[in-house]
XYZ file of C-alpha atoms in Angstrom:
600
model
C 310.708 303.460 54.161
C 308.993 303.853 57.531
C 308.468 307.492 59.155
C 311.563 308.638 61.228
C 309.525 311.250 63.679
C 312.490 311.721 65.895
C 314.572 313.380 62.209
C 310.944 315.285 61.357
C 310.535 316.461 65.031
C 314.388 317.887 65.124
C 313.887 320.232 62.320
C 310.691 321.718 63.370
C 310.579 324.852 65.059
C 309.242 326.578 67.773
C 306.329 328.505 65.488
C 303.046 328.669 65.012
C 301.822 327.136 61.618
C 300.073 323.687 59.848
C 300.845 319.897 59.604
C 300.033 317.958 57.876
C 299.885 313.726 58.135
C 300.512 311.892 54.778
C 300.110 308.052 54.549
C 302.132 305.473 52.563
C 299.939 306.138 49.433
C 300.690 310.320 49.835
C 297.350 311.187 50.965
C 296.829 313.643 53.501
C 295.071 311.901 56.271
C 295.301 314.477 58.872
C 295.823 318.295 58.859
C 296.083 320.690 62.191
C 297.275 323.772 63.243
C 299.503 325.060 66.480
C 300.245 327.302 68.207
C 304.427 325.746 68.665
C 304.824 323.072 65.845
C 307.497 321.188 67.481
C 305.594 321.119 70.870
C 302.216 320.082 69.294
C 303.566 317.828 66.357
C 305.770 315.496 69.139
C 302.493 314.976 71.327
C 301.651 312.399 68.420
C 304.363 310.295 68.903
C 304.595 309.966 72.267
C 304.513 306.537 74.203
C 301.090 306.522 75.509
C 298.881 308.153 72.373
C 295.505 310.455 73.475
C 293.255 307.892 72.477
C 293.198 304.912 70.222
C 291.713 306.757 67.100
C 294.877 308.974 67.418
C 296.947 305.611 67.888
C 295.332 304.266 64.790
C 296.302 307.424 62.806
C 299.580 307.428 64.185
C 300.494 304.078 62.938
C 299.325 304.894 59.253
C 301.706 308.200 58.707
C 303.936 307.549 56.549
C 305.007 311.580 55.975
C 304.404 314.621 57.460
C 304.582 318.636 56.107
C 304.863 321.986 57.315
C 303.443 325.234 56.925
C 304.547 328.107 58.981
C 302.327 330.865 59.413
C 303.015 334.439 61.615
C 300.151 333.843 63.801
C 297.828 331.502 65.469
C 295.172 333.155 63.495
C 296.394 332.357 60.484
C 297.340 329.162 61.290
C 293.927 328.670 61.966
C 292.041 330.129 58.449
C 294.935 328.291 56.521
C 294.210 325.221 58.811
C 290.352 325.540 57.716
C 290.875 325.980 54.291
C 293.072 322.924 53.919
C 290.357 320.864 55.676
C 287.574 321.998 53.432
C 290.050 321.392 50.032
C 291.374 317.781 50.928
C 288.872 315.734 53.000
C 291.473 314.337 55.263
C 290.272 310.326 56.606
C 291.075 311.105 60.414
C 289.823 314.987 60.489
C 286.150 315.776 61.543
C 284.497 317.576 59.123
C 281.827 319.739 59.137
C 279.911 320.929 56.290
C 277.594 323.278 56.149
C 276.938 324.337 51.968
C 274.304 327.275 52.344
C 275.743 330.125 53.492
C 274.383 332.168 56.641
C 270.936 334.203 55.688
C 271.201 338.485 56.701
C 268.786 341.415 57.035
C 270.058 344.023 54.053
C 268.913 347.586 54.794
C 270.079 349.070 51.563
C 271.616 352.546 50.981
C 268.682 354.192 48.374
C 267.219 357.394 49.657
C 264.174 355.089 50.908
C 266.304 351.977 51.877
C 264.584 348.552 51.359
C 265.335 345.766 53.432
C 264.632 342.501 52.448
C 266.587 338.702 52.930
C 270.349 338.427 51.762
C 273.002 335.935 50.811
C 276.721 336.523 49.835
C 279.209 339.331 49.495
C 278.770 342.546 51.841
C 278.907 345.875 49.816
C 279.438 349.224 51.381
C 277.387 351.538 51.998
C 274.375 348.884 52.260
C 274.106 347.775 56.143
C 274.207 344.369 57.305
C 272.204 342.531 60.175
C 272.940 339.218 61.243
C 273.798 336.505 60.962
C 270.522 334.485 61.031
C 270.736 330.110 61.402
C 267.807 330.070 58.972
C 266.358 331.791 56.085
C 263.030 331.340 57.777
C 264.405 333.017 60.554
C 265.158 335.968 58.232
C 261.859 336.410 56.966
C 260.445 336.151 60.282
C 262.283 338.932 61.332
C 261.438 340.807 57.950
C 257.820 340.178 58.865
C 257.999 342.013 62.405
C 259.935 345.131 61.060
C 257.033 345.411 58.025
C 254.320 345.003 60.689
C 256.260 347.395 63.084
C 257.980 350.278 61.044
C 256.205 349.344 57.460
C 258.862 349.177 55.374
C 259.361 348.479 51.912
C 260.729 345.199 50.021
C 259.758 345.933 46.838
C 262.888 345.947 43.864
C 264.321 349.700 43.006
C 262.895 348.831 39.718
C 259.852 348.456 41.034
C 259.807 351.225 43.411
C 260.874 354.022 41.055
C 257.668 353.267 38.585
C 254.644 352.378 40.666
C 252.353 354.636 40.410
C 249.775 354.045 42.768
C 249.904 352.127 46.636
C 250.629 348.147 46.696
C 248.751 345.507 48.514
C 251.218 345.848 51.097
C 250.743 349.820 51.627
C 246.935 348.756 51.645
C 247.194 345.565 54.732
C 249.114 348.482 56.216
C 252.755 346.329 56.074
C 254.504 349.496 53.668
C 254.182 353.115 54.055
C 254.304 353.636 50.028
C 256.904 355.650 50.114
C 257.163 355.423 46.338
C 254.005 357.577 45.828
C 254.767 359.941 48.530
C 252.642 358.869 51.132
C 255.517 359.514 53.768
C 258.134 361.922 53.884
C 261.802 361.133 53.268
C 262.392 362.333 56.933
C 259.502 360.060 58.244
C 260.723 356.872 56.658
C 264.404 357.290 57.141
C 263.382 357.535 60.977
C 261.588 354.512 60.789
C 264.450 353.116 59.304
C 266.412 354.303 62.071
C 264.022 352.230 64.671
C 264.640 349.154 62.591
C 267.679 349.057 62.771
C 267.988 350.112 66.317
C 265.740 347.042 66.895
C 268.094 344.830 64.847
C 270.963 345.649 67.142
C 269.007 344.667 70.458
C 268.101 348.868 71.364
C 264.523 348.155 71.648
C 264.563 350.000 74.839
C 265.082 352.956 72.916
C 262.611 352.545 70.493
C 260.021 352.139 72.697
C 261.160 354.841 74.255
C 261.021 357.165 71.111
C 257.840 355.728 70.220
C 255.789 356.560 74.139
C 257.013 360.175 73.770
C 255.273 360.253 70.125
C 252.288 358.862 71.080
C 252.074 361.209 74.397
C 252.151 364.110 72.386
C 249.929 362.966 69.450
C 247.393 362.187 72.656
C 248.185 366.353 73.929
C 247.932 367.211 70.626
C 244.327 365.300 69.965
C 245.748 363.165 66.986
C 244.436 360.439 68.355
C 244.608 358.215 64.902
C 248.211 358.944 65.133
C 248.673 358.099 69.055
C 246.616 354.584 68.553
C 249.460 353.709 65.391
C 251.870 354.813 68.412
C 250.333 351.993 70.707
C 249.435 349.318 67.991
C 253.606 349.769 67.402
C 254.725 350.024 70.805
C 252.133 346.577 71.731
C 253.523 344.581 68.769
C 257.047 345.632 69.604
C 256.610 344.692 73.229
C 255.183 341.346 72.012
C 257.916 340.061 70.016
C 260.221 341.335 72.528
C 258.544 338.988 75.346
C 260.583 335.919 76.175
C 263.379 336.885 73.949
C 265.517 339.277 76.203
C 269.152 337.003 77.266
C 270.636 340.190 78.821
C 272.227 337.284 81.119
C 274.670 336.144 78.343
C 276.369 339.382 79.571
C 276.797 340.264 75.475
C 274.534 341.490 72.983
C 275.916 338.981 70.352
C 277.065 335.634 71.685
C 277.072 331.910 70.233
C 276.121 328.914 71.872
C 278.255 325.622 71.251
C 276.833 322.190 72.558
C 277.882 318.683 71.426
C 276.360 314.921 71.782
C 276.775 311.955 70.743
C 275.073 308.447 70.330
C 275.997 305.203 68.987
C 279.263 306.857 67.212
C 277.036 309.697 65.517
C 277.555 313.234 67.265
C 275.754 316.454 66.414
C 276.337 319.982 67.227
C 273.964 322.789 67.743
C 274.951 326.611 67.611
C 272.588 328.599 69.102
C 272.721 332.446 67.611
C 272.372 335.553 69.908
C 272.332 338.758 67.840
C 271.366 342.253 69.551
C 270.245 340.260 72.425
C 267.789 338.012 71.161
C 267.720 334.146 70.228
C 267.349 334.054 66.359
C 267.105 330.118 66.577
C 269.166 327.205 66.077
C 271.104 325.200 63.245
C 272.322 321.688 63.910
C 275.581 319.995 62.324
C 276.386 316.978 61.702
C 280.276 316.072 61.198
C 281.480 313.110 59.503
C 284.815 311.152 60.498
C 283.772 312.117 63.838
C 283.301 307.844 65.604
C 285.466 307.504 68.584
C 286.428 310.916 68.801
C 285.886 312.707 72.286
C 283.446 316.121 72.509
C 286.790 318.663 73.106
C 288.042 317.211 69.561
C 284.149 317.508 68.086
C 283.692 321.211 69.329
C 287.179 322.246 68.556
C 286.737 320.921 65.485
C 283.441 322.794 64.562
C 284.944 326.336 65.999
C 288.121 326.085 64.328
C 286.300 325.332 60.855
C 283.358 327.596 61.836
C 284.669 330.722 62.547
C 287.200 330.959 59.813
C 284.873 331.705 57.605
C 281.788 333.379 59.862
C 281.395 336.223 62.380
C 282.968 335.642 65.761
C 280.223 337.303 68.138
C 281.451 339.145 71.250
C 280.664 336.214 73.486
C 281.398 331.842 72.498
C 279.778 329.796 75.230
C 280.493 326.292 74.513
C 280.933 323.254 76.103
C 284.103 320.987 76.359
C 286.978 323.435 74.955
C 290.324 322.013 75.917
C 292.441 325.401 76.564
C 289.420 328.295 76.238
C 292.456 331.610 76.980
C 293.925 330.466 73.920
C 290.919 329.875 71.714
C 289.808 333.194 72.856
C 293.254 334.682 71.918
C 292.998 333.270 68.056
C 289.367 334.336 68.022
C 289.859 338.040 69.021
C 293.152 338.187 66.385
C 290.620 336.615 63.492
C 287.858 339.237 64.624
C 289.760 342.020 65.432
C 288.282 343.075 68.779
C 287.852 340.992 72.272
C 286.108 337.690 72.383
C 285.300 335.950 75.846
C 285.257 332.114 75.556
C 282.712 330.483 78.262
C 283.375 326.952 78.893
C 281.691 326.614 82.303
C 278.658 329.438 82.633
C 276.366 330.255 85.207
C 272.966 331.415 85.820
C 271.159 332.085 82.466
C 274.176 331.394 79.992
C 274.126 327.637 81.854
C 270.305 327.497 81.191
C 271.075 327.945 76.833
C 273.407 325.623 77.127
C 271.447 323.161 78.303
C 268.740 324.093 76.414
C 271.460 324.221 73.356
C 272.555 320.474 74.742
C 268.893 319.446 74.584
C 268.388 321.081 71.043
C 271.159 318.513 69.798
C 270.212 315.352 71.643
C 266.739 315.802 69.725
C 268.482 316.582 66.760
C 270.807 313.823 66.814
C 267.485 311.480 67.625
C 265.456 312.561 64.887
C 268.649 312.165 62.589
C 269.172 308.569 63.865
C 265.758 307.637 63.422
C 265.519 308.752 59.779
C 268.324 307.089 58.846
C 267.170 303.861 60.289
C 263.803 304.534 58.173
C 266.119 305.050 55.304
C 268.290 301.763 55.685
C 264.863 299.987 56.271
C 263.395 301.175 52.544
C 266.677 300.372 51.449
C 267.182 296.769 52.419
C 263.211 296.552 51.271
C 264.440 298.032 47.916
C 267.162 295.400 47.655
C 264.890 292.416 48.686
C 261.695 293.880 46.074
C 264.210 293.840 43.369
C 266.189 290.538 44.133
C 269.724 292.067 43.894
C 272.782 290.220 44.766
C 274.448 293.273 46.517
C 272.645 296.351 48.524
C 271.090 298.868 46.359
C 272.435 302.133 47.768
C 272.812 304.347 44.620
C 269.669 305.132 42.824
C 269.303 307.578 39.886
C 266.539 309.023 38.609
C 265.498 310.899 35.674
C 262.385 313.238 34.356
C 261.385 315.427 31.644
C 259.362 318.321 31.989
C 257.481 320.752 29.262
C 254.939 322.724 28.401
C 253.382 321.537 24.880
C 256.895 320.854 24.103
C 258.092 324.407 25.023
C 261.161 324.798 26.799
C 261.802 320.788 27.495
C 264.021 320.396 30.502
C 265.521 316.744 31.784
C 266.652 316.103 35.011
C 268.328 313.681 37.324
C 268.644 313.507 40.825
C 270.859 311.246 42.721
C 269.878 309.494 46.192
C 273.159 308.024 48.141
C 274.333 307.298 51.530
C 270.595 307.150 52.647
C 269.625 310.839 51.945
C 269.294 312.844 48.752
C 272.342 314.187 47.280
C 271.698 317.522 45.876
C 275.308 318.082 44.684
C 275.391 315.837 42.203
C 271.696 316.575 40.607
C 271.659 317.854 37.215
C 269.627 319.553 34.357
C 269.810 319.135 30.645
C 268.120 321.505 28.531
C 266.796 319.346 25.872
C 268.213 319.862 22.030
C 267.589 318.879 18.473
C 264.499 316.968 19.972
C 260.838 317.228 18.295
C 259.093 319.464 20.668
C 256.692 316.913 22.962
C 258.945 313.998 21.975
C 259.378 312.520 25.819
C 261.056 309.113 24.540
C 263.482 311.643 22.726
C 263.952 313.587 25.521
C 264.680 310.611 27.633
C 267.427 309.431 25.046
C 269.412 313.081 24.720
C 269.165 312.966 28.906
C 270.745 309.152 29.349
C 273.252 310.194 27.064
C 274.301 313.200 28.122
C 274.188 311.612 32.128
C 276.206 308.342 31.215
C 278.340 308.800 28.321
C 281.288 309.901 30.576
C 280.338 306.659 32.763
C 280.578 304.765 29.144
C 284.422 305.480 29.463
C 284.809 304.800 32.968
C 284.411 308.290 34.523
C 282.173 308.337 37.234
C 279.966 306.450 39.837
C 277.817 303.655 38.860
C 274.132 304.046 39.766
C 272.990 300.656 41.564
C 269.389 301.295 40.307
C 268.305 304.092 37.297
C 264.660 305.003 38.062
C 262.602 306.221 34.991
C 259.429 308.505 35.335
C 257.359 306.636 33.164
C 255.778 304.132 31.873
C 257.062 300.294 29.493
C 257.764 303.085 26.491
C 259.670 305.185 28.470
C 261.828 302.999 30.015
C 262.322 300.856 26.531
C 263.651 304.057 25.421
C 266.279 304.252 28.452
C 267.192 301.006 28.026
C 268.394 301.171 24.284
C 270.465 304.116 25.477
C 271.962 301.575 28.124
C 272.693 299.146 25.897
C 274.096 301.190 23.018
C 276.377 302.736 25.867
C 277.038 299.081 26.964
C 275.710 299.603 30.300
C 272.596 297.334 30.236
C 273.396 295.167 32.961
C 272.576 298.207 35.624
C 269.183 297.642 36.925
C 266.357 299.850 35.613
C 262.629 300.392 36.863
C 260.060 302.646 35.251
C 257.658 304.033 37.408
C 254.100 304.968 36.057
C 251.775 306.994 38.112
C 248.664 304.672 38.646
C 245.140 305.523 38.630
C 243.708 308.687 39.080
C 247.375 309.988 39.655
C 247.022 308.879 43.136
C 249.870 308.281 45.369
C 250.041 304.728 46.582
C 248.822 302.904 42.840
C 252.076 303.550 41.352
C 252.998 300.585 38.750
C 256.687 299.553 38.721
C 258.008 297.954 35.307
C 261.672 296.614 35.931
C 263.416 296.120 32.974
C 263.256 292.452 31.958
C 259.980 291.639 33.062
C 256.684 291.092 31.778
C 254.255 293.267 32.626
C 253.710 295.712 35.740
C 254.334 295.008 39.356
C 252.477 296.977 42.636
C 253.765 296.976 45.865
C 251.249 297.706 49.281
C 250.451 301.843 49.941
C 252.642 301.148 52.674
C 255.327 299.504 51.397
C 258.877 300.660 52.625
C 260.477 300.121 49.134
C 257.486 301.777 47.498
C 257.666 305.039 49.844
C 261.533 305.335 49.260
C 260.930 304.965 44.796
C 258.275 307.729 45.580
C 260.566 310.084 47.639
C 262.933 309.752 44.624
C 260.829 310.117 42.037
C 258.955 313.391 43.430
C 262.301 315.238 43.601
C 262.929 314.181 39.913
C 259.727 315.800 39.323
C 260.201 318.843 41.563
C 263.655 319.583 40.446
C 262.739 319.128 36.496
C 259.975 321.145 36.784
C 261.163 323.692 38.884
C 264.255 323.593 35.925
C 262.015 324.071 33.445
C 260.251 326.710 34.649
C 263.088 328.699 34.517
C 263.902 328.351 30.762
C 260.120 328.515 30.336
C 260.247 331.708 31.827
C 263.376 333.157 30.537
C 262.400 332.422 26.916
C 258.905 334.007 27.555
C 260.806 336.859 28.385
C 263.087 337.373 25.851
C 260.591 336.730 23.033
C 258.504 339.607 24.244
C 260.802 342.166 23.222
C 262.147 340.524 20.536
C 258.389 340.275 18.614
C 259.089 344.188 18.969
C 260.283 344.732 14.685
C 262.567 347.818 15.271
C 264.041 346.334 19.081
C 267.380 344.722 18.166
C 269.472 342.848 20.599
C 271.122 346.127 21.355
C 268.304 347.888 22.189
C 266.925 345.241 23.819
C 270.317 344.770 26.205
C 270.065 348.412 26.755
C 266.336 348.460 27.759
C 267.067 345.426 30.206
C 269.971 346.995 31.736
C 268.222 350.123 32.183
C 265.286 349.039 33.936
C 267.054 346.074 35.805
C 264.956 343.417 33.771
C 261.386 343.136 31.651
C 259.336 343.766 34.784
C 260.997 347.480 34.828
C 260.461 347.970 31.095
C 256.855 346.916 31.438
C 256.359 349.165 34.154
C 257.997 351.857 32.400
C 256.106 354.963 30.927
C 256.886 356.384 27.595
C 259.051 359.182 29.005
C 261.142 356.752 30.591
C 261.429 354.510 27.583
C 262.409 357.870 25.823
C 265.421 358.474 28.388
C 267.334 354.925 27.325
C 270.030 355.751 24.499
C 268.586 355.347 21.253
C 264.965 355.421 21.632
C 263.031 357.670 20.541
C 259.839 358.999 21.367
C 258.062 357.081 18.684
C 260.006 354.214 19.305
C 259.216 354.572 23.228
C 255.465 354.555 22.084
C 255.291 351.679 19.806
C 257.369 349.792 22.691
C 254.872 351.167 25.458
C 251.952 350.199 23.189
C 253.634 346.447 22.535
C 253.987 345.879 25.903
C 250.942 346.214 27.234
């Protein structure tokens, strides 16, 4: 039955809320949000569509639903979450999986600030948001060169008995062994953070009048510290001030495109200084126009980060009402810029600029990529393009702790979503053909009953015995006609030598240093090895851990669950004296001895 809009479009009313577009088959290929459903939902099917992407959508709906909301605002979070759940063909989609990096200045009686993800606890304080996690620790860097703070765990902090390397390069004021007063440090603290929220005027303000009377008072060690701080501060400060922007916080928008690809860069003002740049790349975005790109990116954006005081973007079709469902999803006033002057012009261009290189670079790689793909294909002789490639490791230590992994290369990048670990089981420790078996088998037997992608290629880091082994697997699971190469480091374990057996064939093949199927099986295989290593590691580590408390005769798994708790891990434990041992429920004071003596 075909779509009656004109019976749909009576019964909507004048509302705000969400629609959504369904197709014959009952998937949602389009979801959006309005301010007036009715009003917004009947531009679709007018004569003359907004452009022929829209056209092309238009002619596939087959249904169409509702969702009334009480406010733009929520039209818009509920609009964003629908997005992110279903995927929808004709929406442009942004994703962005790590989440935004902060400065955490932490509520102990000598705070510590140091580089956080995730939830925001009272009465810890926040700073932020940063585009990068290197941006973060840059940051972190300049406050422990500046005001000397510490980063060092609670744990940590509440047993060290003597000054760290970082009191003694002069980055920490060891407030742990007293070397500062409580007043001191939370005064520094106070700098930081005026810092943090672009009031650096004041802190160097603070800072002259302390070094003016150290200098009256003849302390001159303490008015040079004054100067070092005030020079450094002054430093960091040059080139950064954006005063211009005419907000502390503000966020710059800018979108471009190129041969159907488009790219947006956000700019990030916080406290009135740039903290850098983070570019995104949206997919279902061909043939759309830049007001649908950067509508698209704000909507999805900013329900679910910070809206600063000031958005200057580019290309925003109606900027009153954007601002209007900003300030009711922030809670205060937003001002939306769509055509700045003076310096808020200049970072948008420079924004603009940003993206076009982005967006270059971006194109460029992938180009590299489709070229040691298509090299791939011809190397191998396949019939169709090999696109898919899997590829599995194993990595131990003398058989301790064996870890498997397999990472998954698709679309022309790496595909870190889909990688996975297998802690290795009921194998002979040091048994890598074993290893290999319980790792194929655990990956594939899913795929064995028709769950899942098929690989084009399986990559195997190894040598003829390793990928025999993977093979049998294969063909046990009945999937031996997927294509299979083992790669074996070559001489020396230099990149470059590598020796490529594919399953069916006699013998090794080489391919030239340069080689663009070569460099793409390398680039592969060296995340394999990164991520199983890095994997096991990890269990290496945590069984390491364990063990030493557990070689402890009278420490049960109680005790040893209250010690850990306690002292926020095995580091605290270690670095705990006997009387503290003696405070944990149910240890002793010969017990706290015999563990203290254990231990170290």
């Amino acid at each position: 039955m075909a779509f009656d809009a004109k019976a749909f479009l009576a019964g909507l009313p004048n509302l705000p809320g969400v629609y959504r577009f369904l197709n014959a088959a009952g998937e949602v290929i389009y979801v959006g949000k309005a301010r007036e459903l009715r009003k917004r939902v009947s531009s679709y099917f007018q004569k003359t569509p907004a452009s022929p992407r829209t056209a092309l959508m238009v002619q596939q709906v087959a249904g169409a639903e509702t969702t009334v909301t009480r406010t733009e605002a929520e039209a818009l979070l509920l609009e964003a979450n629908l997005i992110k759940s279903l995927q929808p063909r004709y929406n442009v989609l942004f994703r962005d999986d790590k989440s935004y990096g902060y400065i955490l200045v932490t509520s102990h009686r000598f705070p510590q600030i140091r580089f956080y993800r995730g939830a925001q606890e009272k009465p810890n304080r926040y700073f932020g948001p940063f585009p990068s996690a290197w941006a973060v620790r840059e940051t972190i860097g300049h406050l422990q060169k500046i005001f000397r703070l510490r980063t060092c765990d609670d744990t940590v902090f509440s047993h060290r008995s003597r000054p760290c390397l970082l009191a003694q390069i002069h980055r920490c004021s060891a407030p742990c062994v007293g070397q500062i007063a409580e007043e001191d440090y939370r005064r520094d603290v106070g700098h930081a953070a005026q810092f943090l929220e672009g009031r650096e005027d004041e802190v160097v303000a603070e800072l002259t009048r302390k070094m003016e009377a150290a200098s009256e008072r003849q302390d001159y060690e303490a008015a040079a510290r004054f100067r070092d701080e005030i020079r450094m501060l002054q430093r960091i400060l040059s080139g950064q001030a954006v005063e211009a922007l005419g907000a502390r916080d503000a966020d710059v928008v800018a979108a471009v495109d190129k041969d159907g690809a488009w790219c947006v860069t956000l700019a990030m003002v916080r406290g009135g200084r740039h903290l850098g740049d983070r570019s995104f790349f949206p997919q279902n975005a061909a043939g759309s126009d830049a007001a649908t790109v950067v509508g698209a990116f704000l909507a999805q954006h900013y329900a679910v980060q910070p809206v600063p005081a000031r958005v200057v973007a580019d290309a925003v079709e109606d900027a009153p009402a954007l601002a209007e469902v900003l300030e009711a999803v922030a809670g205060r006033a937003v001002t939306v810029l769509t055509r700045p002057q003076g310096e808020a012009r200049l970072w948008l261009e420079m924004a603009r600029k940003n993206a076009e290189l982005a967006l270059a670079s971006r194109l460029s790689a992938q180009a590299t990529q489709e070229a040691r793909g298509a090299a791939l294909t011809e190397f191998l002789g396949a019939a169709s393009p090999v696109s898919r490639i899997e590829c599995f490791d194993v990595s131990h230590t003398m058989g301790e702790a064996t870890v498997a992994s397999c990472v998954v290369y698709d679309r022309g990048g790496m595909q870190p979503s889909e990688y996975r670990r297998f802690n290795v089981k009921d194998v002979a420790a040091g048994d890598d053909y074993g290893a290999m078996r319980y790792a194929l088998e655990a990956r594939y037997r899913k795929l064995a009953e028709g769950e899942g992608k098929t690989p084009d290629l399986v990559l195997i880091d190894g040598g003829i015995g390793q990928l025999n082994a993977a093979r049998a697997v294969m063909q046990d699971l009945g999937l031996a006609d997927i294509a299979m190469v083992g790669v074996a480091k070559g001489e020396e374990r230099k990149p470059g030598l590598e020796q490529l057996f594919v399953a069916g064939e006699e013998g090794a093949r080489r391919l030239p240093p340069d080689h663009p199927a070569l460099h793409l099986v390398q680039q592969v295989r060296d995340e394999a090895h990164r991520f199983a290593i890095t994997g096991h590691r990890a269990r290496r580590g945590k069984a390491r851990t364990a063990s030493r408390l557990e070689d402890i005769g009278a420490v049960g798994p109680k005790r040893r669950q209250k010690l850990l708790a306690h002292f926020g891990g095995l580091q605290g434990v270690v670095a705990a004296s006997v009387e503290d041992l003696q405070r944990v429920e149910g240890i002793s004071r010969k017990l706290a001895q015999r563990i203290y003596d254990e231990l170290h």
